[in-house]
C-alpha positions as semicolon CSV with decimal commas, in nm:
position;residue;x (nm);y (nm);z (nm)
1;M;-9,426;-0,323;6,047
2;S;-9,234;-0,524;5,789
3;D;-8,931;-0,734;5,867
4;P;-8,611;-0,532;5,797
5;F;-8,404;-0,846;5,732
6;V;-8,619;-0,974;5,446
7;R;-8,479;-0,876;5,109
8;E;-8,700;-0,755;4,831
9;K;-8,752;-1,007;4,557
10;T;-8,581;-0,890;4,241
11;K;-8,648;-1,045;3,906
12;C;-8,357;-1,187;3,710
13;L;-8,233;-1,016;3,398
14;L;-8,410;-1,249;3,155
15;C;-8,744;-1,251;3,339
16;Q;-8,737;-0,874;3,380
17;N;-8,695;-0,808;3,006
18;N;-8,892;-1,110;2,875
19;V;-8,598;-1,229;2,664
20;P;-8,683;-1,528;2,445
21;L;-8,421;-1,803;2,467
22;T;-8,335;-2,010;2,162
23;Y;-8,036;-2,225;2,079
24;K;-7,978;-2,015;1,765
25;N;-7,909;-1,693;1,957
26;V;-7,538;-1,763;2,007
27;Q;-7,450;-1,405;2,097
28;L;-7,681;-1,407;2,398
29;L;-7,586;-1,758;2,507
30;S;-7,214;-1,683;2,485
31;Q;-7,257;-1,419;2,759
32;F;-7,314;-1,704;3,005
33;V;-7,003;-1,904;2,902
34;S;-6,645;-1,859;3,023
35;P;-6,422;-1,727;2,741
36;N;-6,123;-1,947;2,826
37;T;-6,264;-2,276;2,948
38;G;-6,610;-2,289;2,792
39;H;-6,776;-2,366;3,127
40;I;-7,127;-2,238;3,182
41;Y;-7,133;-1,976;3,458
42;G;-7,317;-2,073;3,775
43;Q;-7,629;-1,917;3,918
44;R;-7,430;-1,712;4,171
45;I;-7,239;-1,536;3,897
46;T;-7,523;-1,488;3,649
47;K;-7,780;-1,395;3,917
48;L;-8,054;-1,567;3,721
49;C;-8,350;-1,741;3,878
50;R;-8,338;-2,119;3,892
51;R;-8,581;-2,161;3,603
52;Q;-8,389;-1,931;3,368
53;Q;-8,052;-2,079;3,469
54;K;-8,176;-2,426;3,376
55;R;-8,313;-2,295;3,047
56;I;-7,983;-2,117;2,969
57;S;-7,776;-2,426;3,038
58;Y;-8,016;-2,643;2,834
59;E;-8,006;-2,402;2,536
60;I;-7,624;-2,374;2,553
61;K;-7,589;-2,752;2,552
62;R;-7,841;-2,779;2,268
63;S;-7,657;-2,511;2,069
64;R;-7,329;-2,697;2,116
65;R;-7,484;-3,024;1,999
66;M;-7,627;-2,853;1,690
67;G;-7,289;-2,699;1,610
68;Y;-7,375;-2,332;1,664
69;M;-7,138;-2,283;1,960
70;P;-6,789;-2,414;2,032
71;V;-6,753;-2,638;2,337
72;M;-6,412;-2,549;2,481
73;Y;-6,411;-2,168;2,456
74;R;-6,623;-1,866;2,371
75;D;-6,617;-1,742;2,011
76;T;-6,365;-1,461;1,973
77;I;-6,613;-1,239;1,789
78;F;-6,819;-1,215;2,109
79;L;-6,533;-1,132;2,349
80;K;-6,587;-0,756;2,323
81;D;-6,963;-0,773;2,389
82;P;-7,095;-0,569;2,683
83;D;-7,110;-0,749;3,015
84;L;-7,465;-0,852;3,112
85;F;-7,443;-0,939;3,479
86;G;-7,153;-0,737;3,620
87;S;-6,884;-1,002;3,637
88;H;-6,525;-0,930;3,552
89;Y;-6,494;-1,243;3,340
90;A;-6,646;-1,138;3,011
91;G;-6,492;-0,933;2,734
92;E;-6,146;-0,869;2,873
93;V;-5,956;-1,189;2,793
94;N;-5,817;-1,284;2,456
95;I;-5,796;-1,654;2,391
96;G;-5,440;-1,779;2,377
97;D;-5,286;-1,487;2,568
98;A;-5,284;-1,668;2,901
99;V;-5,065;-1,959;2,795
100;R;-4,775;-1,935;2,556
101;L;-4,606;-2,265;2,483
102;E;-4,251;-2,267;2,359
103;P;-4,151;-2,545;2,120
104;R;-3,905;-2,802;2,245
105;P;-3,563;-2,796;2,080
106;L;-3,534;-3,047;1,801
107;I;-3,282;-3,328;1,826
108;D;-3,102;-3,378;1,498
109;S;-2,962;-3,729;1,504
110;P;-2,986;-4,056;1,698
111;V;-2,626;-4,005;1,817
112;Q;-2,728;-3,679;1,982
113;K;-3,018;-3,861;2,151
114;K;-2,781;-4,119;2,299
115;T;-2,545;-3,853;2,431
116;E;-2,834;-3,668;2,592
117;K;-2,953;-3,989;2,761
118;K;-2,603;-4,052;2,893
119;E;-2,581;-3,699;3,030
120;R;-2,916;-3,732;3,204
121;F;-2,809;-4,066;3,353
122;K;-2,483;-3,911;3,482
123;R;-2,672;-3,622;3,640
124;S;-2,916;-3,855;3,811
125;T;-2,640;-4,081;3,949
126;E;-2,445;-3,777;4,071
127;S;-2,747;-3,646;4,255
128;K;-2,801;-3,987;4,418
129;K;-2,437;-3,999;4,532
130;T;-2,464;-3,656;4,691
131;K;-2,780;-3,759;4,875
132;K;-2,609;-4,065;5,025
133;K;-2,327;-3,856;5,175
C-alpha cells in the first residue's frame, strides 16, 4: 500500500514541454517578470523546478545585460500575453496606471518664495505655542 500523504511528482511547465531557453526569447522570459517592478518571480509563484528557475533567472539577467529586456518593468507589448503559471500578476496591469503624480505648483517670483517661507514659519510657531499650552 502506498503512502497517501506523499504527493505525486509533477514536472514543471518548461520540463514538461521541453522548452528551449535563450536570452533572445524575450516574450517567454517576460512571463516570469513582474510588470510593474521588473522583479523576477520566485519559485513558489512560477512553480518551476529548481534547475529551470535558476536557468530562467540566469537568462533574464543575461537578456537584460545584452539589452533585449528592460530592467525596471516588463515591456508593454507583452502585458496582454496569456498567463503561463496561473498567477494573477501578469497581463492585467498597465504601467503608469498605479501611480499618478501631480505637478507641484510653480512659484513665480523670489518675493512669493519669501512670503511662503514666512507663512510656513508662522504656522510652525503657532503649532508649537498650542502644544505648550
